[in-house]
Amino acid sequence: MGIRFASLGSGSKGNGTLIDDGNTCLLIDLGFTIKESVRRLSRLGMSPDDVDAILVTHEHADHIHGVAGFARKFSTPVYLTPGTYQAKLMGQLPELRKINCHFPFSVGSFEVTPVAVPHDAKEPCQYVLSSGDLNIGVLTDLGHITPHVQRSYRDCDALLLECNHDPEMLAQGPYPYPLKRRVGGDYGHLNNAQAAELLGSVDLARLQHLVISHISEQNNQHDLAQNAVKPLLTDWQGSLIIASQKEGFDWISLG
Ligand SMILES: [Zn+2]
Ligand SMILES: [Zn+2]
């Protein structure tokens, strides 16, 4: 058995990551309308009923926009921290599962380890999912790297890692000053160099796939992000992928 994973889209206009071990299919975040979500799922050969549960990272619209509507329409269980639920009361949910972001839990055949991260949301967490002996980590929307984050993502076989912005492009770019401060601050988003720094604590002998994720369309470029992480990957044998806002990325198999 293995794991396959894909993205409905990645970035500040909407996120959604599918992780499927052949037994259980989980969706991390859903930042698109129901109609758009269904369209993007079908592009990956999936229907809404294939999604066994949604894991939410935090209440920002690019992660939560479609969650409640989708969950109600398709009776999908939703897992989230109490803080995330409080910050964005989503009304009646068919199956609301509040999680403690300091303890692992099971969903179907996955073991899910939430990881608390520094981000300007009420109680944000990111996730490492395990099935069999495979670990896949999703790590976006954090302002800086903590020792806890470094430890939690060390043994990933696949990693979706935020490379949000290039600091120079952010400084020179079109965002108003308060937003520049927010994005570049300790509770905003990882820049390319910070993402590279995180890779320093990942076991690269184990890592098969690295997906550059949550790239800013205004404040970054694909080659800048790639160039930032490449020096860390000189002897690395894995595959480097870039997730886009529009297309996400197609299924990748891990085994
Ligand atoms: Zn986001
Ligand atoms: Zn966010």
PDB file of C-alpha atoms and ligand atoms in Angstrom:
ATOM      1  CA  MET A   1       0.000   0.000   0.000  1.00  0.00           C
ATOM      2  CA  GLY A   2       1.052   3.545  -0.596  1.00  0.00           C
ATOM      3  CA  ILE A   3      -0.231   7.063  -0.406  1.00  0.00           C
ATOM      4  CA  ARG A   4      -1.124   9.362  -3.255  1.00  0.00           C
ATOM      5  CA  PHE A   5      -1.701  13.069  -2.923  1.00  0.00           C
ATOM      6  CA  ALA A   6      -2.835  15.961  -5.097  1.00  0.00           C
ATOM      7  CA  SER A   7      -3.847  19.586  -4.831  1.00  0.00           C
ATOM      8  CA  LEU A   8      -7.003  21.408  -5.892  1.00  0.00           C
ATOM      9  CA  GLY A   9      -5.041  24.645  -5.797  1.00  0.00           C
ATOM     10  CA  SER A  10      -2.478  26.341  -3.589  1.00  0.00           C
ATOM     11  CA  GLY A  11      -2.124  30.003  -2.636  1.00  0.00           C
ATOM     12  CA  SER A  12      -3.924  32.958  -1.106  1.00  0.00           C
ATOM     13  CA  LYS A  13      -6.953  32.527  -3.379  1.00  0.00           C
ATOM     14  CA  GLY A  14      -7.761  29.019  -2.256  1.00  0.00           C
ATOM     15  CA  ASN A  15      -6.226  25.797  -0.966  1.00  0.00           C
ATOM     16  CA  GLY A  16      -7.170  22.140  -0.834  1.00  0.00           C
ATOM     17  CA  THR A  17      -4.918  19.092  -0.541  1.00  0.00           C
ATOM     18  CA  LEU A  18      -6.123  15.528  -1.099  1.00  0.00           C
ATOM     19  CA  ILE A  19      -4.332  12.644   0.602  1.00  0.00           C
ATOM     20  CA  ASP A  20      -5.508   9.135  -0.160  1.00  0.00           C
ATOM     21  CA  ASP A  21      -4.137   5.772   0.990  1.00  0.00           C
ATOM     22  CA  GLY A  22      -6.609   3.664  -0.977  1.00  0.00           C
ATOM     23  CA  ASN A  23      -8.721   3.167   2.106  1.00  0.00           C
ATOM     24  CA  THR A  24      -9.328   6.685   3.394  1.00  0.00           C
ATOM     25  CA  CYS A  25      -9.278   9.941   1.444  1.00  0.00           C
ATOM     26  CA  LEU A  26      -8.764  13.146   3.418  1.00  0.00           C
ATOM     27  CA  LEU A  27      -9.000  16.722   2.274  1.00  0.00           C
ATOM     28  CA  ILE A  28      -6.915  19.309   4.103  1.00  0.00           C
ATOM     29  CA  ASP A  29      -8.681  22.682   3.865  1.00  0.00           C
ATOM     30  CA  LEU A  30     -11.124  23.813   1.214  1.00  0.00           C
ATOM     31  CA  GLY A  31     -10.847  27.406   0.079  1.00  0.00           C
ATOM     32  CA  PHE A  32     -13.076  27.220  -2.991  1.00  0.00           C
ATOM     33  CA  THR A  33     -16.819  27.498  -3.570  1.00  0.00           C
ATOM     34  CA  ILE A  34     -18.723  24.214  -3.698  1.00  0.00           C
ATOM     35  CA  LYS A  35     -19.089  24.417  -7.451  1.00  0.00           C
ATOM     36  CA  GLU A  36     -15.404  25.168  -7.967  1.00  0.00           C
ATOM     37  CA  SER A  37     -14.420  22.444  -5.502  1.00  0.00           C
ATOM     38  CA  VAL A  38     -16.476  19.857  -7.361  1.00  0.00           C
ATOM     39  CA  ARG A  39     -14.923  20.976 -10.643  1.00  0.00           C
ATOM     40  CA  ARG A  40     -11.405  20.727  -9.258  1.00  0.00           C
ATOM     41  CA  LEU A  41     -12.118  17.342  -7.647  1.00  0.00           C
ATOM     42  CA  SER A  42     -13.418  15.959 -10.924  1.00  0.00           C
ATOM     43  CA  ARG A  43     -10.244  17.146 -12.650  1.00  0.00           C
ATOM     44  CA  LEU A  44      -8.469  14.701 -10.320  1.00  0.00           C
ATOM     45  CA  GLY A  45     -10.975  11.934 -11.001  1.00  0.00           C
ATOM     46  CA  MET A  46     -12.716  12.361  -7.658  1.00  0.00           C
ATOM     47  CA  SER A  47     -16.271  13.067  -6.591  1.00  0.00           C
ATOM     48  CA  PRO A  48     -17.274  14.780  -3.320  1.00  0.00           C
ATOM     49  CA  ASP A  49     -18.446  11.479  -1.864  1.00  0.00           C
ATOM     50  CA  ASP A  50     -14.910  10.119  -2.169  1.00  0.00           C
ATOM     51  CA  VAL A  51     -13.777  12.583   0.511  1.00  0.00           C
ATOM     52  CA  ASP A  52     -14.069  10.877   3.906  1.00  0.00           C
ATOM     53  CA  ALA A  53     -13.287  13.956   6.015  1.00  0.00           C
ATOM     54  CA  ILE A  54     -11.970  17.507   5.883  1.00  0.00           C
ATOM     55  CA  LEU A  55      -9.132  18.578   8.179  1.00  0.00           C
ATOM     56  CA  VAL A  56      -9.003  22.347   8.653  1.00  0.00           C
ATOM     57  CA  THR A  57      -5.773  24.199   9.437  1.00  0.00           C
ATOM     58  CA  HIS A  58      -7.141  27.651  10.350  1.00  0.00           C
ATOM     59  CA  GLU A  59      -9.960  30.081   9.672  1.00  0.00           C
ATOM     60  CA  HIS A  60      -8.471  32.232   6.897  1.00  0.00           C
ATOM     61  CA  ALA A  61     -10.789  32.326   3.895  1.00  0.00           C
ATOM     62  CA  ASP A  62      -8.310  30.707   1.499  1.00  0.00           C
ATOM     63  CA  HIS A  63      -8.500  27.582   3.682  1.00  0.00           C
ATOM     64  CA  ILE A  64     -12.078  27.554   4.884  1.00  0.00           C
ATOM     65  CA  HIS A  65     -14.256  29.276   2.320  1.00  0.00           C
ATOM     66  CA  GLY A  66     -15.907  26.105   1.051  1.00  0.00           C
ATOM     67  CA  VAL A  67     -15.677  23.883   4.126  1.00  0.00           C
ATOM     68  CA  ALA A  68     -19.083  24.339   5.776  1.00  0.00           C
ATOM     69  CA  GLY A  69     -21.122  24.381   2.577  1.00  0.00           C
ATOM     70  CA  PHE A  70     -19.351  21.302   1.246  1.00  0.00           C
ATOM     71  CA  ALA A  71     -19.665  19.465   4.565  1.00  0.00           C
ATOM     72  CA  ARG A  72     -23.394  20.154   4.762  1.00  0.00           C
ATOM     73  CA  LYS A  73     -24.076  19.254   1.169  1.00  0.00           C
ATOM     74  CA  PHE A  74     -22.081  16.023   1.171  1.00  0.00           C
ATOM     75  CA  SER A  75     -22.312  15.073   4.886  1.00  0.00           C
ATOM     76  CA  THR A  76     -18.536  15.263   5.333  1.00  0.00           C
ATOM     77  CA  PRO A  77     -17.048  15.185   8.841  1.00  0.00           C
ATOM     78  CA  VAL A  78     -14.909  18.237   9.671  1.00  0.00           C
ATOM     79  CA  TYR A  79     -11.932  18.195  12.056  1.00  0.00           C
ATOM     80  CA  LEU A  80     -10.655  21.457  13.490  1.00  0.00           C
ATOM     81  CA  THR A  81      -9.326  23.069  16.660  1.00  0.00           C
ATOM     82  CA  PRO A  82     -11.785  24.737  19.071  1.00  0.00           C
ATOM     83  CA  GLY A  83     -10.113  28.084  18.339  1.00  0.00           C
ATOM     84  CA  THR A  84     -10.600  27.721  14.610  1.00  0.00           C
ATOM     85  CA  TYR A  85     -14.230  26.793  15.154  1.00  0.00           C
ATOM     86  CA  GLN A  86     -14.798  29.754  17.461  1.00  0.00           C
ATOM     87  CA  ALA A  87     -13.113  32.181  15.123  1.00  0.00           C
ATOM     88  CA  LYS A  88     -15.358  31.279  12.236  1.00  0.00           C
ATOM     89  CA  LEU A  89     -18.605  29.767  13.434  1.00  0.00           C
ATOM     90  CA  MET A  90     -19.765  27.768  10.502  1.00  0.00           C
ATOM     91  CA  GLY A  91     -23.274  26.989  11.642  1.00  0.00           C
ATOM     92  CA  GLN A  92     -24.589  23.481  11.708  1.00  0.00           C
ATOM     93  CA  LEU A  93     -22.061  20.912  10.557  1.00  0.00           C
ATOM     94  CA  PRO A  94     -23.118  17.294   9.973  1.00  0.00           C
ATOM     95  CA  GLU A  95     -20.204  15.957  12.003  1.00  0.00           C
ATOM     96  CA  LEU A  96     -18.056  18.406  13.904  1.00  0.00           C
ATOM     97  CA  ARG A  97     -14.893  16.912  15.423  1.00  0.00           C
ATOM     98  CA  LYS A  98     -12.953  19.261  17.639  1.00  0.00           C
ATOM     99  CA  ILE A  99      -9.321  18.267  17.964  1.00  0.00           C
ATOM    100  CA  ASN A 100      -6.584  18.977  20.464  1.00  0.00           C
ATOM    101  CA  CYS A 101      -3.695  20.265  18.394  1.00  0.00           C
ATOM    102  CA  HIS A 102      -1.163  18.718  20.783  1.00  0.00           C
ATOM    103  CA  PHE A 103      -2.310  15.116  20.348  1.00  0.00           C
ATOM    104  CA  PRO A 104      -2.417  12.742  17.361  1.00  0.00           C
ATOM    105  CA  PHE A 105      -5.727  11.184  16.376  1.00  0.00           C
ATOM    106  CA  SER A 106      -6.998   8.658  13.830  1.00  0.00           C
ATOM    107  CA  VAL A 107      -9.230   9.218  10.840  1.00  0.00           C
ATOM    108  CA  GLY A 108      -9.979   5.995   8.985  1.00  0.00           C
ATOM    109  CA  SER A 109      -6.641   4.384   8.220  1.00  0.00           C
ATOM    110  CA  PHE A 110      -4.636   7.596   8.776  1.00  0.00           C
ATOM    111  CA  GLU A 111      -2.857   8.642  11.920  1.00  0.00           C
ATOM    112  CA  VAL A 112      -3.048  12.451  11.971  1.00  0.00           C
ATOM    113  CA  THR A 113      -0.545  14.542  13.910  1.00  0.00           C
ATOM    114  CA  PRO A 114      -1.547  18.191  14.185  1.00  0.00           C
ATOM    115  CA  VAL A 115       1.320  20.645  14.573  1.00  0.00           C
ATOM    116  CA  ALA A 116       0.757  24.025  16.217  1.00  0.00           C
ATOM    117  CA  VAL A 117       2.281  26.831  14.146  1.00  0.00           C
ATOM    118  CA  PRO A 118       2.854  30.570  14.617  1.00  0.00           C
ATOM    119  CA  HIS A 119       0.350  32.305  12.311  1.00  0.00           C
ATOM    120  CA  ASP A 120      -2.101  35.158  12.831  1.00  0.00           C
ATOM    121  CA  ALA A 121      -5.164  32.999  13.295  1.00  0.00           C
ATOM    122  CA  LYS A 122      -6.885  31.938  16.488  1.00  0.00           C
ATOM    123  CA  GLU A 123      -5.589  28.384  16.942  1.00  0.00           C
ATOM    124  CA  PRO A 124      -3.821  27.356  13.737  1.00  0.00           C
ATOM    125  CA  CYS A 125      -2.253  23.966  13.140  1.00  0.00           C
ATOM    126  CA  GLN A 126      -0.729  22.132  10.225  1.00  0.00           C
ATOM    127  CA  TYR A 127      -0.682  18.367   9.740  1.00  0.00           C
ATOM    128  CA  VAL A 128       1.505  15.320   9.301  1.00  0.00           C
ATOM    129  CA  LEU A 129      -0.466  12.286   8.073  1.00  0.00           C
ATOM    130  CA  SER A 130       0.796   8.744   8.421  1.00  0.00           C
ATOM    131  CA  SER A 131      -0.377   5.534   6.824  1.00  0.00           C
ATOM    132  CA  GLY A 132       1.654   2.367   7.156  1.00  0.00           C
ATOM    133  CA  ASP A 133       5.228   3.587   7.412  1.00  0.00           C
ATOM    134  CA  LEU A 134       4.726   6.608   5.146  1.00  0.00           C
ATOM    135  CA  ASN A 135       4.507  10.185   6.407  1.00  0.00           C
ATOM    136  CA  ILE A 136       3.277  13.155   4.433  1.00  0.00           C
ATOM    137  CA  GLY A 137       3.570  16.655   5.817  1.00  0.00           C
ATOM    138  CA  VAL A 138       1.633  19.765   4.911  1.00  0.00           C
ATOM    139  CA  LEU A 139       3.272  22.949   6.157  1.00  0.00           C
ATOM    140  CA  THR A 140       1.970  26.303   4.977  1.00  0.00           C
ATOM    141  CA  ASP A 141       0.788  29.492   6.655  1.00  0.00           C
ATOM    142  CA  LEU A 142       3.378  30.064   9.345  1.00  0.00           C
ATOM    143  CA  GLY A 143       5.455  33.123  10.053  1.00  0.00           C
ATOM    144  CA  HIS A 144       8.576  31.462  11.353  1.00  0.00           C
ATOM    145  CA  ILE A 145      10.058  28.071  12.093  1.00  0.00           C
ATOM    146  CA  THR A 146       9.933  26.751  15.636  1.00  0.00           C
ATOM    147  CA  PRO A 147      11.821  23.787  17.155  1.00  0.00           C
ATOM    148  CA  HIS A 148       8.454  22.007  17.421  1.00  0.00           C
ATOM    149  CA  VAL A 149       7.875  22.443  13.685  1.00  0.00           C
ATOM    150  CA  GLN A 150      11.405  21.227  12.906  1.00  0.00           C
ATOM    151  CA  ARG A 151      10.921  18.084  14.972  1.00  0.00           C
ATOM    152  CA  SER A 152       7.462  17.376  13.610  1.00  0.00           C
ATOM    153  CA  TYR A 153       8.421  17.414   9.919  1.00  0.00           C
ATOM    154  CA  ARG A 154      11.808  15.707  10.131  1.00  0.00           C
ATOM    155  CA  ASP A 155      10.708  12.251   8.949  1.00  0.00           C
ATOM    156  CA  CYS A 156       8.455  13.100   6.019  1.00  0.00           C
ATOM    157  CA  ASP A 157       8.415  10.975   2.861  1.00  0.00           C
ATOM    158  CA  ALA A 158       6.632  13.840   1.092  1.00  0.00           C
ATOM    159  CA  LEU A 159       6.422  17.465   2.152  1.00  0.00           C
ATOM    160  CA  LEU A 160       4.273  20.330   0.941  1.00  0.00           C
ATOM    161  CA  LEU A 161       6.213  23.362   2.081  1.00  0.00           C
ATOM    162  CA  GLU A 162       5.246  27.008   1.930  1.00  0.00           C
ATOM    163  CA  CYS A 163       7.565  29.257  -0.064  1.00  0.00           C
ATOM    164  CA  ASN A 164       5.315  32.273   0.137  1.00  0.00           C
ATOM    165  CA  HIS A 165       7.404  35.238  -0.859  1.00  0.00           C
ATOM    166  CA  ASP A 166      10.716  36.705  -1.781  1.00  0.00           C
ATOM    167  CA  PRO A 167      11.405  39.447   0.805  1.00  0.00           C
ATOM    168  CA  GLU A 168      12.719  41.848  -1.828  1.00  0.00           C
ATOM    169  CA  MET A 169       9.678  41.402  -4.069  1.00  0.00           C
ATOM    170  CA  LEU A 170       7.386  41.806  -1.075  1.00  0.00           C
ATOM    171  CA  ALA A 171       9.152  45.036  -0.071  1.00  0.00           C
ATOM    172  CA  GLN A 172       9.013  46.466  -3.606  1.00  0.00           C
ATOM    173  CA  GLY A 173       5.604  45.023  -4.467  1.00  0.00           C
ATOM    174  CA  PRO A 174       2.077  46.447  -4.582  1.00  0.00           C
ATOM    175  CA  TYR A 175       0.832  45.445  -1.111  1.00  0.00           C
ATOM    176  CA  PRO A 176      -0.039  48.281   1.293  1.00  0.00           C
ATOM    177  CA  TYR A 177       2.509  48.676   4.074  1.00  0.00           C
ATOM    178  CA  PRO A 178       0.464  47.016   6.892  1.00  0.00           C
ATOM    179  CA  LEU A 179      -0.106  43.952   4.712  1.00  0.00           C
ATOM    180  CA  LYS A 180       3.605  43.798   3.848  1.00  0.00           C
ATOM    181  CA  ARG A 181       4.371  43.838   7.562  1.00  0.00           C
ATOM    182  CA  ARG A 182       1.792  41.140   8.233  1.00  0.00           C
ATOM    183  CA  VAL A 183       2.939  38.767   5.483  1.00  0.00           C
ATOM    184  CA  GLY A 184       6.636  39.213   6.287  1.00  0.00           C
ATOM    185  CA  GLY A 185       6.166  39.168  10.066  1.00  0.00           C
ATOM    186  CA  ASP A 186       6.613  36.416  12.630  1.00  0.00           C
ATOM    187  CA  TYR A 187       2.930  35.436  12.391  1.00  0.00           C
ATOM    188  CA  GLY A 188       2.605  35.757   8.627  1.00  0.00           C
ATOM    189  CA  HIS A 189       4.096  33.514   5.968  1.00  0.00           C
ATOM    190  CA  LEU A 190       7.396  31.735   5.307  1.00  0.00           C
ATOM    191  CA  ASN A 191       9.648  33.402   2.768  1.00  0.00           C
ATOM    192  CA  ASN A 192      11.861  31.409   0.410  1.00  0.00           C
ATOM    193  CA  ALA A 193      14.914  31.535   2.675  1.00  0.00           C
ATOM    194  CA  GLN A 194      12.914  30.383   5.708  1.00  0.00           C
ATOM    195  CA  ALA A 195      11.560  27.458   3.705  1.00  0.00           C
ATOM    196  CA  ALA A 196      15.108  26.520   2.757  1.00  0.00           C
ATOM    197  CA  GLU A 197      16.084  26.755   6.408  1.00  0.00           C
ATOM    198  CA  LEU A 198      13.339  24.286   7.356  1.00  0.00           C
ATOM    199  CA  LEU A 199      14.751  21.804   4.853  1.00  0.00           C
ATOM    200  CA  GLY A 200      17.925  21.797   6.902  1.00  0.00           C
ATOM    201  CA  SER A 201      16.098  19.834   9.587  1.00  0.00           C
ATOM    202  CA  VAL A 202      14.345  17.385   7.232  1.00  0.00           C
ATOM    203  CA  ASP A 203      15.819  13.914   6.667  1.00  0.00           C
ATOM    204  CA  LEU A 204      16.496  14.293   2.937  1.00  0.00           C
ATOM    205  CA  ALA A 205      17.590  10.668   2.585  1.00  0.00           C
ATOM    206  CA  ARG A 206      13.992   9.801   3.355  1.00  0.00           C
ATOM    207  CA  LEU A 207      12.170  12.601   1.528  1.00  0.00           C
ATOM    208  CA  GLN A 208      10.878  11.502  -1.898  1.00  0.00           C
ATOM    209  CA  HIS A 209       8.841  14.523  -2.967  1.00  0.00           C
ATOM    210  CA  LEU A 210       9.064  18.192  -2.123  1.00  0.00           C
ATOM    211  CA  VAL A 211       6.206  20.414  -3.227  1.00  0.00           C
ATOM    212  CA  ILE A 212       6.752  24.161  -3.136  1.00  0.00           C
ATOM    213  CA  SER A 213       3.386  25.478  -1.979  1.00  0.00           C
ATOM    214  CA  HIS A 214       1.344  28.599  -1.157  1.00  0.00           C
ATOM    215  CA  ILE A 215       3.445  30.731  -3.501  1.00  0.00           C
ATOM    216  CA  SER A 216       2.388  34.384  -3.608  1.00  0.00           C
ATOM    217  CA  GLU A 217       1.373  35.414  -7.110  1.00  0.00           C
ATOM    218  CA  GLN A 218       2.367  39.024  -6.395  1.00  0.00           C
ATOM    219  CA  ASN A 219       5.483  38.627  -4.285  1.00  0.00           C
ATOM    220  CA  ASN A 220       7.317  35.595  -5.597  1.00  0.00           C
ATOM    221  CA  GLN A 221       8.403  33.774  -8.730  1.00  0.00           C
ATOM    222  CA  HIS A 222       8.794  30.065  -9.280  1.00  0.00           C
ATOM    223  CA  ASP A 223      12.489  30.314 -10.117  1.00  0.00           C
ATOM    224  CA  LEU A 224      13.222  32.425  -7.035  1.00  0.00           C
ATOM    225  CA  ALA A 225      11.595  29.824  -4.800  1.00  0.00           C
ATOM    226  CA  GLN A 226      13.380  26.965  -6.562  1.00  0.00           C
ATOM    227  CA  ASN A 227      16.730  28.726  -6.430  1.00  0.00           C
ATOM    228  CA  ALA A 228      16.320  29.288  -2.714  1.00  0.00           C
ATOM    229  CA  VAL A 229      15.779  25.618  -1.877  1.00  0.00           C
ATOM    230  CA  LYS A 230      18.107  24.044  -4.468  1.00  0.00           C
ATOM    231  CA  PRO A 231      21.375  24.593  -2.575  1.00  0.00           C
ATOM    232  CA  LEU A 232      19.939  22.392   0.174  1.00  0.00           C
ATOM    233  CA  LEU A 233      19.128  19.664  -2.344  1.00  0.00           C
ATOM    234  CA  THR A 234      22.426  19.154  -4.189  1.00  0.00           C
ATOM    235  CA  ASP A 235      22.738  15.417  -3.504  1.00  0.00           C
ATOM    236  CA  TRP A 236      19.042  14.802  -3.200  1.00  0.00           C
ATOM    237  CA  GLN A 237      17.392  12.171  -5.425  1.00  0.00           C
ATOM    238  CA  GLY A 238      13.746  13.166  -4.971  1.00  0.00           C
ATOM    239  CA  SER A 239      11.355  15.159  -7.125  1.00  0.00           C
ATOM    240  CA  LEU A 240      10.707  18.874  -6.776  1.00  0.00           C
ATOM    241  CA  ILE A 241       7.235  20.081  -7.758  1.00  0.00           C
ATOM    242  CA  ILE A 242       5.595  23.480  -7.691  1.00  0.00           C
ATOM    243  CA  ALA A 243       1.926  23.764  -6.683  1.00  0.00           C
ATOM    244  CA  SER A 244       0.021  26.461  -8.524  1.00  0.00           C
ATOM    245  CA  GLN A 245      -2.992  28.512  -7.578  1.00  0.00           C
ATOM    246  CA  LYS A 246      -4.884  27.590 -10.701  1.00  0.00           C
ATOM    247  CA  GLU A 247      -4.051  23.939 -11.165  1.00  0.00           C
ATOM    248  CA  GLY A 248      -2.699  22.779  -7.828  1.00  0.00           C
ATOM    249  CA  PHE A 249      -0.888  19.631  -8.954  1.00  0.00           C
ATOM    250  CA  ASP A 250      -1.886  16.216 -10.229  1.00  0.00           C
ATOM    251  CA  TRP A 251      -1.707  12.999  -8.215  1.00  0.00           C
ATOM    252  CA  ILE A 252       1.716  12.018  -6.951  1.00  0.00           C
ATOM    253  CA  SER A 253       2.290   8.487  -5.659  1.00  0.00           C
ATOM    254  CA  LEU A 254       4.371   7.675  -2.683  1.00  0.00           C
ATOM    255  CA  GLY A 255       5.426   4.174  -1.890  1.00  0.00           C
TER     256      GLY A 255
HETATM  257 ZN    ZN B   1      -3.254  30.599   3.342  1.00  0.00          ZN
HETATM  258 ZN    ZN B   2      -3.468  31.904   6.764  1.00  0.00          ZN
END
